[in-house]
Tab-separated table of C-alpha atoms and ligand atoms in Angstrom:
chain	number	residue	atom	x	y	z
H	1	MET	CA	0.120	-0.012	-0.001
H	2	ARG	CA	2.786	2.422	0.987
H	3	LYS	CA	4.547	1.690	-2.275
H	4	GLY	CA	1.338	2.231	-4.032
H	5	LEU	CA	0.606	5.593	-2.429
H	6	PHE	CA	4.177	6.718	-3.140
H	7	ALA	CA	3.972	5.836	-6.742
H	8	LEU	CA	0.734	7.530	-7.070
H	9	ALA	CA	2.030	10.681	-5.602
H	10	ALA	CA	5.179	10.520	-7.721
H	11	VAL	CA	3.119	10.178	-10.823
H	12	SER	CA	0.867	12.968	-9.839
H	13	LEU	CA	3.883	15.327	-9.244
H	14	LEU	CA	5.383	14.245	-12.464
H	15	ALA	CA	2.243	15.145	-14.231
H	16	THR	CA	1.360	18.477	-12.782
H	17	GLY	CA	4.149	19.609	-10.447
H	18	SER	CA	1.357	20.032	-7.856
H	19	ILE	CA	-1.681	17.974	-7.083
H	20	ALA	CA	-4.122	17.328	-4.336
H	21	ALA	CA	-2.931	14.546	-2.038
H	22	CYS	CA	-4.321	10.988	-2.381
H	23	GLY	CA	-7.039	11.800	0.121
H	24	ASP	CA	-9.055	9.107	1.839
H	25	ASP	CA	-8.864	6.536	-0.831
H	26	SER	CA	-10.443	4.028	1.307
H	27	GLY	CA	-11.904	1.673	-1.080
H	28	SER	CA	-8.836	1.334	-3.403
H	29	ASP	CA	-6.911	-1.718	-4.132
H	30	SER	CA	-3.790	-2.348	-2.260
H	31	GLY	CA	-1.040	-1.042	-4.193
H	32	SER	CA	0.104	-1.130	-7.866
H	33	THR	CA	2.388	-4.131	-8.625
H	34	GLY	CA	2.868	-2.745	-12.161
H	35	GLY	CA	4.547	-5.337	-14.125
H	36	GLY	CA	5.914	-2.947	-16.630
H	37	SER	CA	8.843	-0.744	-16.233
H	38	ALA	CA	6.963	1.915	-14.159
H	39	ALA	CA	4.660	1.438	-11.329
H	40	ALA	CA	0.971	2.335	-12.195
H	41	GLY	CA	-1.328	4.902	-10.833
H	42	LYS	CA	-4.883	4.123	-10.184
H	43	VAL	CA	-7.476	4.256	-13.053
H	44	GLY	CA	-10.983	5.701	-12.414
H	45	ILE	CA	-13.859	4.699	-14.511
H	46	ILE	CA	-17.333	6.141	-14.685
H	47	LEU	CA	-19.991	4.356	-16.374
H	48	PRO	CA	-23.460	6.091	-17.222
H	49	ASP	CA	-26.510	4.100	-15.897
H	50	THR	CA	-27.916	0.707	-15.416
H	51	LYS	CA	-31.237	1.088	-17.278
H	52	SER	CA	-30.522	2.153	-20.782
H	53	SER	CA	-28.737	-1.136	-21.543
H	54	GLN	CA	-27.767	-4.306	-19.819
H	55	ARG	CA	-24.230	-3.770	-20.612
H	56	TRP	CA	-23.273	-0.980	-18.296
H	57	GLY	CA	-24.519	-2.853	-15.057
H	58	THR	CA	-23.221	-6.141	-16.239
H	59	ASP	CA	-20.757	-6.435	-19.080
H	60	ASP	CA	-18.616	-3.514	-19.150
H	61	PRO	CA	-17.774	-3.662	-15.401
H	62	LYS	CA	-16.994	-7.141	-15.420
H	63	PHE	CA	-14.720	-7.110	-18.402
H	64	LEU	CA	-13.019	-3.797	-17.377
H	65	LYS	CA	-12.263	-5.136	-14.072
H	66	ALA	CA	-10.814	-8.350	-15.445
H	67	ALA	CA	-8.556	-6.434	-17.823
H	68	PHE	CA	-7.081	-4.149	-15.131
H	69	ASP	CA	-6.701	-7.069	-12.674
H	70	ALA	CA	-4.904	-9.187	-15.287
H	71	ALA	CA	-2.572	-6.110	-15.741
H	72	GLY	CA	-2.186	-5.653	-12.001
H	73	VAL	CA	-3.346	-2.014	-12.230
H	74	PRO	CA	-5.717	-0.708	-9.542
H	75	VAL	CA	-8.984	0.406	-10.840
H	76	GLU	CA	-12.084	2.073	-9.426
H	77	ILE	CA	-15.365	1.583	-11.401
H	78	GLN	CA	-18.427	3.643	-10.447
H	79	ASN	CA	-21.780	4.070	-12.047
H	80	ALA	CA	-23.558	7.547	-12.287
H	81	GLN	CA	-27.012	5.899	-12.323
H	82	GLY	CA	-28.296	8.198	-14.941
H	83	ASP	CA	-27.685	11.322	-12.642
H	84	LYS	CA	-25.507	14.151	-14.180
H	85	THR	CA	-24.795	15.566	-10.692
H	86	GLN	CA	-23.796	12.336	-9.487
H	87	PHE	CA	-21.536	11.768	-12.477
H	88	GLN	CA	-19.678	15.022	-11.717
H	89	THR	CA	-19.469	14.298	-7.981
H	90	ILE	CA	-17.908	10.871	-8.728
H	91	ALA	CA	-15.568	12.612	-11.198
H	92	ASP	CA	-14.499	15.196	-8.563
H	93	GLY	CA	-13.888	12.351	-6.122
H	94	MET	CA	-11.789	10.486	-8.415
H	95	ILE	CA	-9.793	13.518	-9.413
H	96	SER	CA	-9.052	14.718	-5.912
H	97	SER	CA	-8.078	11.143	-4.866
H	98	GLY	CA	-5.252	11.506	-7.578
H	99	VAL	CA	-6.225	8.875	-10.235
H	100	ALA	CA	-3.566	8.742	-13.012
H	101	VAL	CA	-6.285	8.096	-15.642
H	102	LEU	CA	-9.956	8.920	-15.967
H	103	MET	CA	-12.188	6.960	-18.266
H	104	ILE	CA	-15.799	8.067	-18.920
H	105	VAL	CA	-18.892	7.141	-20.654
H	106	ASN	CA	-20.612	10.552	-20.756
H	107	LEU	CA	-24.173	11.104	-20.109
H	108	ASP	CA	-24.109	13.935	-22.467
H	109	SER	CA	-21.363	15.975	-24.042
H	110	GLY	CA	-21.810	19.040	-21.873
H	111	THR	CA	-21.204	17.287	-18.484
H	112	GLY	CA	-18.516	14.961	-20.091
H	113	LYS	CA	-16.660	18.043	-21.263
H	114	ALA	CA	-16.748	19.684	-17.935
H	115	VAL	CA	-15.311	16.589	-16.230
H	116	LEU	CA	-12.584	16.099	-18.878
H	117	GLU	CA	-11.474	19.644	-18.583
H	118	LYS	CA	-11.242	19.317	-14.789
H	119	ALA	CA	-9.246	16.191	-15.285
H	120	LYS	CA	-6.947	17.580	-17.690
H	121	LYS	CA	-6.221	20.593	-15.465
H	122	ALA	CA	-5.136	18.306	-12.780
H	123	GLY	CA	-2.754	16.396	-15.225
H	124	ILE	CA	-4.928	13.308	-15.436
H	125	ALA	CA	-5.006	11.404	-18.711
H	126	THR	CA	-8.387	10.920	-20.245
H	127	ILE	CA	-10.251	8.294	-22.262
H	128	ASP	CA	-13.647	8.533	-23.742
H	129	TYR	CA	-15.030	5.044	-23.516
H	130	ASP	CA	-17.790	4.024	-26.060
H	131	ARG	CA	-19.231	7.496	-26.370
H	132	LEU	CA	-17.210	10.429	-27.884
H	133	THR	CA	-17.550	13.658	-25.813
H	134	LEU	CA	-18.033	16.339	-28.273
H	135	SER	CA	-15.489	19.143	-27.952
H	136	GLY	CA	-14.215	17.242	-24.942
H	137	GLY	CA	-10.721	16.765	-25.847
H	138	ALA	CA	-10.081	13.241	-24.296
H	139	ASP	CA	-6.660	11.987	-25.195
H	140	TYR	CA	-8.022	8.711	-26.622
H	141	TYR	CA	-11.339	7.133	-27.717
H	142	VAL	CA	-12.348	3.504	-27.750
H	143	SER	CA	-15.648	2.290	-29.495
H	144	PHE	CA	-17.115	0.446	-32.147
H	145	ASP	CA	-17.585	1.710	-35.679
H	146	ASN	CA	-20.904	3.032	-34.805
H	147	VAL	CA	-22.022	3.981	-38.237
H	148	ALA	CA	-21.368	0.331	-39.210
H	149	VAL	CA	-23.601	-0.621	-36.347
H	150	GLY	CA	-26.408	1.603	-37.726
H	151	LYS	CA	-25.815	0.089	-41.291
H	152	LEU	CA	-26.324	-3.469	-39.807
H	153	GLN	CA	-29.354	-2.393	-38.277
H	154	GLY	CA	-30.644	-0.879	-41.541
H	155	GLU	CA	-29.723	-4.007	-43.663
H	156	GLY	CA	-31.152	-6.379	-41.151
H	157	LEU	CA	-34.477	-4.381	-41.226
H	158	VAL	CA	-34.599	-4.458	-45.026
H	159	LYS	CA	-33.872	-8.247	-45.171
H	160	CYS	CA	-36.644	-8.998	-42.527
H	161	LEU	CA	-39.119	-6.791	-44.360
H	162	GLU	CA	-38.244	-8.389	-47.825
H	163	GLU	CA	-39.044	-11.860	-46.282
H	164	LYS	CA	-42.414	-10.573	-45.127
H	165	LYS	CA	-43.165	-9.395	-48.701
H	166	TYR	CA	-45.096	-6.368	-47.737
H	167	THR	CA	-45.890	-3.697	-50.226
H	168	LYS	CA	-44.364	-0.205	-49.331
H	169	PRO	CA	-44.270	-1.074	-45.625
H	170	VAL	CA	-44.424	1.852	-43.243
H	171	VAL	CA	-41.117	1.927	-41.110
H	172	ALA	CA	-40.953	3.737	-37.823
H	173	GLU	CA	-37.713	4.693	-36.373
H	174	LEU	CA	-37.027	4.697	-32.522
H	175	ASN	CA	-33.636	6.554	-32.293
H	176	GLY	CA	-31.328	6.689	-29.182
H	177	SER	CA	-30.730	9.602	-27.036
H	178	PRO	CA	-30.235	12.886	-28.828
H	179	THR	CA	-27.484	13.852	-26.370
H	180	ASP	CA	-25.490	10.695	-27.196
H	181	ASN	CA	-23.218	10.934	-30.132
H	182	ASN	CA	-23.321	7.416	-30.760
H	183	ALA	CA	-27.132	7.720	-31.438
H	184	THR	CA	-26.337	10.247	-34.146
H	185	LEU	CA	-23.927	7.811	-35.713
H	186	PHE	CA	-26.175	4.854	-35.430
H	187	ALA	CA	-28.899	6.892	-37.314
H	188	GLN	CA	-26.533	8.001	-39.939
H	189	GLY	CA	-25.706	4.264	-40.612
H	190	TYR	CA	-29.368	3.069	-40.715
H	191	ASP	CA	-30.644	6.101	-42.428
H	192	SER	CA	-27.955	5.673	-45.232
H	193	ILE	CA	-29.806	2.160	-45.879
H	194	LEU	CA	-33.342	3.367	-45.350
H	195	ASP	CA	-33.468	6.722	-46.958
H	196	PRO	CA	-33.081	5.378	-50.472
H	197	LYS	CA	-35.704	2.882	-49.867
H	198	TYR	CA	-38.047	5.625	-48.866
H	199	ALA	CA	-37.022	7.697	-51.879
H	200	ASP	CA	-37.545	4.868	-54.462
H	201	GLY	CA	-40.935	4.020	-52.812
H	202	THR	CA	-39.891	0.410	-51.561
H	203	PHE	CA	-40.706	1.616	-47.972
H	204	THR	CA	-42.883	4.288	-46.592
H	205	LYS	CA	-41.277	6.659	-44.177
H	206	GLY	CA	-43.201	6.525	-40.911
H	207	PRO	CA	-42.841	8.260	-37.601
H	208	ASN	CA	-39.297	8.935	-36.357
H	209	GLN	CA	-38.513	9.911	-32.800
H	210	ASP	CA	-35.499	10.193	-30.351
H	211	VAL	CA	-35.810	8.619	-27.130
H	212	PRO	CA	-34.385	10.870	-24.338
H	213	ASP	CA	-31.645	9.178	-22.301
H	214	TRP	CA	-32.392	5.951	-23.986
H	215	ASP	CA	-35.201	5.470	-21.520
H	216	ASN	CA	-36.838	2.279	-22.171
H	217	ALA	CA	-40.045	3.132	-20.494
H	218	GLN	CA	-40.299	6.372	-22.366
H	219	ALA	CA	-39.776	4.374	-25.518
H	220	GLY	CA	-42.866	2.251	-24.801
H	221	THR	CA	-44.977	5.469	-24.452
H	222	ILE	CA	-43.546	6.911	-27.691
H	223	PHE	CA	-44.039	3.825	-29.720
H	224	GLU	CA	-47.652	3.367	-28.251
H	225	GLN	CA	-48.466	6.815	-29.523
H	226	MET	CA	-46.744	6.021	-32.896
H	227	LEU	CA	-48.840	2.876	-33.423
H	228	THR	CA	-52.099	4.623	-32.353
H	229	SER	CA	-51.595	7.312	-34.956
H	230	ASN	CA	-50.194	4.944	-37.627
H	231	LYS	CA	-51.808	1.557	-37.263
H	232	ASN	CA	-49.943	0.410	-40.433
H	233	ILE	CA	-46.509	0.384	-39.144
H	234	LYS	CA	-44.869	-2.657	-40.482
H	235	GLY	CA	-41.220	-2.294	-39.388
H	236	VAL	CA	-39.384	-0.811	-36.498
H	237	LEU	CA	-35.805	0.448	-36.617
H	238	ALA	CA	-35.198	0.428	-32.772
H	239	ALA	CA	-31.621	1.657	-31.935
H	240	ASN	CA	-30.924	-0.931	-29.200
H	241	ASP	CA	-32.491	-4.051	-27.625
H	242	GLY	CA	-34.112	-1.974	-24.711
H	243	LEU	CA	-35.955	0.239	-27.157
H	244	GLY	CA	-36.778	-2.786	-29.371
H	245	ASN	CA	-38.229	-4.672	-26.410
H	246	ALA	CA	-40.347	-1.492	-25.517
H	247	ALA	CA	-41.892	-1.712	-29.108
H	248	ILE	CA	-42.312	-5.418	-28.967
H	249	THR	CA	-44.207	-5.153	-25.521
H	250	VAL	CA	-46.506	-2.601	-27.325
H	251	LEU	CA	-46.898	-4.939	-30.534
H	252	LYS	CA	-47.700	-7.882	-28.175
H	253	LYS	CA	-50.546	-6.024	-26.543
H	254	ASN	CA	-51.903	-5.485	-30.204
H	255	GLN	CA	-51.184	-9.022	-31.223
H	256	LEU	CA	-48.735	-7.770	-33.799
H	257	ASN	CA	-45.512	-9.237	-32.558
H	258	GLY	CA	-43.731	-11.409	-35.101
H	259	GLN	CA	-45.509	-9.559	-37.999
H	260	VAL	CA	-43.658	-6.435	-37.486
H	261	PRO	CA	-39.891	-6.671	-37.598
H	262	VAL	CA	-37.934	-4.798	-34.867
H	263	THR	CA	-34.249	-4.248	-34.760
H	264	GLY	CA	-31.969	-3.942	-31.742
H	265	GLN	CA	-28.412	-3.624	-30.543
H	266	ASP	CA	-26.085	-5.151	-27.743
H	267	ALA	CA	-27.072	-8.760	-27.751
H	268	THR	CA	-28.822	-8.668	-24.500
H	269	VAL	CA	-30.201	-11.856	-23.084
H	270	GLN	CA	-33.726	-10.274	-23.657
H	271	GLY	CA	-32.868	-9.264	-27.180
H	272	LEU	CA	-31.537	-12.766	-27.964
H	273	GLN	CA	-34.685	-14.329	-26.504
H	274	ASN	CA	-36.784	-11.945	-28.585
H	275	ILE	CA	-34.978	-12.977	-31.740
H	276	LEU	CA	-35.444	-16.617	-30.842
H	277	ALA	CA	-39.137	-16.154	-30.244
H	278	GLY	CA	-39.409	-14.486	-33.798
H	279	ASP	CA	-40.447	-11.160	-32.420
H	280	GLN	CA	-37.153	-9.370	-33.080
H	281	CYS	CA	-35.581	-9.460	-36.434
H	282	MET	CA	-32.023	-8.782	-35.467
H	283	THR	CA	-29.455	-7.449	-32.826
H	284	VAL	CA	-25.922	-6.100	-33.141
H	285	TYR	CA	-23.299	-7.971	-31.134
H	286	LYS	CA	-20.547	-5.752	-29.856
H	287	ALA	CA	-17.784	-7.730	-28.209
H	288	ILE	CA	-17.568	-5.733	-25.011
H	289	LYS	CA	-14.607	-7.908	-23.869
H	290	LYS	CA	-12.622	-6.510	-26.914
H	291	GLU	CA	-13.751	-2.901	-26.129
H	292	ALA	CA	-12.783	-3.285	-22.518
H	293	ASP	CA	-9.394	-4.809	-23.317
H	294	ALA	CA	-8.519	-2.131	-25.870
H	295	ALA	CA	-9.415	0.585	-23.396
H	296	ALA	CA	-7.442	-1.232	-20.695
H	297	ASP	CA	-4.419	-1.358	-22.819
H	298	LEU	CA	-4.488	2.396	-23.377
H	299	ALA	CA	-5.289	3.148	-19.699
H	300	VAL	CA	-2.564	0.829	-18.471
H	301	ALA	CA	0.123	2.463	-20.541
H	302	LEU	CA	-1.094	5.947	-19.456
H	303	ALA	CA	-1.104	4.921	-15.701
H	304	LYS	CA	2.552	3.731	-16.193
H	305	LYS	CA	3.383	7.118	-17.781
H	306	GLN	CA	4.133	5.411	-21.016
H	307	LYS	CA	3.012	6.405	-24.401
H	308	PRO	CA	0.313	3.987	-25.627
H	309	THR	CA	1.073	2.289	-28.843
H	310	THR	CA	-2.242	0.437	-29.403
H	311	ALA	CA	-4.388	3.333	-31.037
H	312	THR	CA	-5.179	2.249	-34.500
H	313	GLY	CA	-6.459	5.352	-36.026
H	314	THR	CA	-8.065	8.704	-35.253
H	315	THR	CA	-11.894	9.924	-34.925
H	316	LYS	CA	-12.648	13.338	-36.016
H	317	ASP	CA	-14.673	15.195	-33.277
H	318	PRO	CA	-17.388	16.817	-35.491
H	319	GLU	CA	-17.752	19.729	-33.190
H	320	SER	CA	-14.099	20.667	-32.434
H	321	GLY	CA	-12.584	19.100	-35.514
H	322	ALA	CA	-9.942	17.571	-33.339
H	323	ASP	CA	-8.469	14.205	-34.427
H	324	VAL	CA	-8.717	11.897	-31.369
H	325	PRO	CA	-6.507	8.808	-31.350
H	326	SER	CA	-8.822	5.900	-31.320
H	327	VAL	CA	-9.558	2.211	-31.390
H	328	LEU	CA	-12.828	1.333	-33.335
H	329	LEU	CA	-13.951	-2.232	-33.390
H	330	GLU	CA	-16.124	-4.085	-35.785
H	331	PRO	CA	-19.718	-4.884	-34.847
H	332	GLN	CA	-21.527	-8.159	-35.959
H	333	SER	CA	-25.108	-8.722	-37.072
H	334	ILE	CA	-27.077	-11.491	-35.202
H	335	THR	CA	-30.042	-13.069	-36.322
H	336	LYS	CA	-31.718	-16.406	-35.290
H	337	GLU	CA	-29.108	-18.360	-37.438
H	338	ASN	CA	-26.176	-17.004	-35.457
H	339	VAL	CA	-27.409	-16.402	-31.911
H	340	LYS	CA	-25.215	-19.205	-31.174
H	341	ASP	CA	-22.085	-17.233	-32.086
H	342	VAL	CA	-22.754	-14.822	-29.084
H	343	ILE	CA	-22.924	-17.777	-26.635
H	344	ALA	CA	-19.840	-19.335	-28.264
H	345	ASP	CA	-18.133	-16.086	-27.801
H	346	GLY	CA	-18.789	-16.228	-24.071
H	347	PHE	CA	-20.716	-13.017	-24.033
H	348	VAL	CA	-23.833	-14.620	-22.709
H	349	THR	CA	-24.384	-18.073	-21.324
H	350	LYS	CA	-26.666	-20.825	-22.866
H	351	ASP	CA	-28.335	-21.112	-19.445
H	352	ALA	CA	-29.336	-17.490	-19.449
H	353	VAL	CA	-30.781	-17.555	-22.943
H	354	CYS	CA	-32.166	-21.078	-23.299
H	355	THR	CA	-34.617	-20.874	-20.302
H	356	ALA	CA	-37.533	-23.268	-20.338
H	357	ASP	CA	-39.578	-21.013	-22.434
H	358	PHE	CA	-36.941	-20.828	-25.087
H	359	ALA	CA	-35.607	-24.524	-24.846
H	360	LYS	CA	-37.230	-25.518	-28.183
H	361	ALA	CA	-36.212	-22.260	-29.954
H	362	CYS	CA	-32.648	-22.784	-28.813
H	363	THR	CA	-32.576	-26.355	-30.187
H	364	ASP	CA	-34.076	-25.223	-33.327
H	365	ALA	CA	-31.404	-22.549	-33.624
H	366	GLY	CA	-28.589	-25.150	-33.223
H	367	ILE	CA	-27.747	-24.085	-29.781
H	368	SER	CA	-26.665	-27.174	-28.024
O	1	BGC	C1	-23.996	2.394	-26.599
O	1	BGC	C2	-25.034	1.226	-26.783
O	1	BGC	C3	-26.074	1.276	-25.701
O	1	BGC	C4	-26.664	2.769	-25.624
O	1	BGC	C5	-27.621	2.890	-24.466
O	1	BGC	C6	-24.878	3.706	-26.635
O	1	BGC	O1	-23.903	4.691	-26.454
O	1	BGC	O2	-23.115	2.377	-27.641
O	1	BGC	O3	-24.322	0.052	-26.630
O	1	BGC	O4	-26.997	0.502	-25.954
O	1	BGC	O5	-25.614	3.633	-25.441
O	1	BGC	O6	-26.967	2.693	-23.404
């Protein structure tokens, strides 16, 4: 512990020449064993909420912790529970405890930027994890190719609607949060597939709405209104599995589930079960383990005051114009045929997906 604190203080001094003391860092791991040439400071990570997607409460913390544990680098992972004030409070605490690296998934670019700027002033290296903070100036960005995610969703919906053989089906779009840059990129991707179909009359453009904060409950209300005012909706581009499930729940109430293809994202247990049941057309699997590992590789180097060598390209911040060194991973489209791939990759277990209600569907889908 003493060695860890000393290393932390030394790192902080190196970084800024002056910085707050380590504080009452009671919950921290005992010391940094490093493993590389330099001892590592602590890495602080703030995740956004636990309701907009299964991933933030379950998958990301699990894979991130495993990656830092394997590298022997102390990490503190907290979740802001969808509360921007709490997000800032957690950040303040981490900054004053002297973390060497701060990694965030912003709740919106405004609060994200404020936090990143504070960290920078304190000489702390910063990483945008999954969501780019616009004009945030993070040192690194790790995510998936989010336009590609949207394209897979658009292409998936086109395929499912072709199979239904509807004439000029009305397509509704349930977009993600307007304050999440990823939601903008997803929409850019799926609209690049759907817009030409609206233009040439293959599909009919239906209602299109953003879901604030990716709030699944609100998505249900929004979709209910969409369906009430447009009973003819035949396809739903939903930006993630949570929004998709909200639409499916409304479709079920109207005995329309299975007839109206719905898309998703995140390969959640619920999304995969909806696919197996025939109620959801597809989801997008993003290997969170790879994302967590890539982010940890950068953070570990930074925590050891080494220059990371693992960024593979840059991402242009559309607001500031800055080129942010990045790692962007490839997403994968999942339909009934390859649900088994997600299980084989160890992201979800067969037991979680193939509960009694889905046993037959699992067998039919080749999940043994
Ligand atoms: C993430 C998605 C997630 C959504 C809601 C996006 O920024 O990329 O994986 O479903 O936020 O949390």
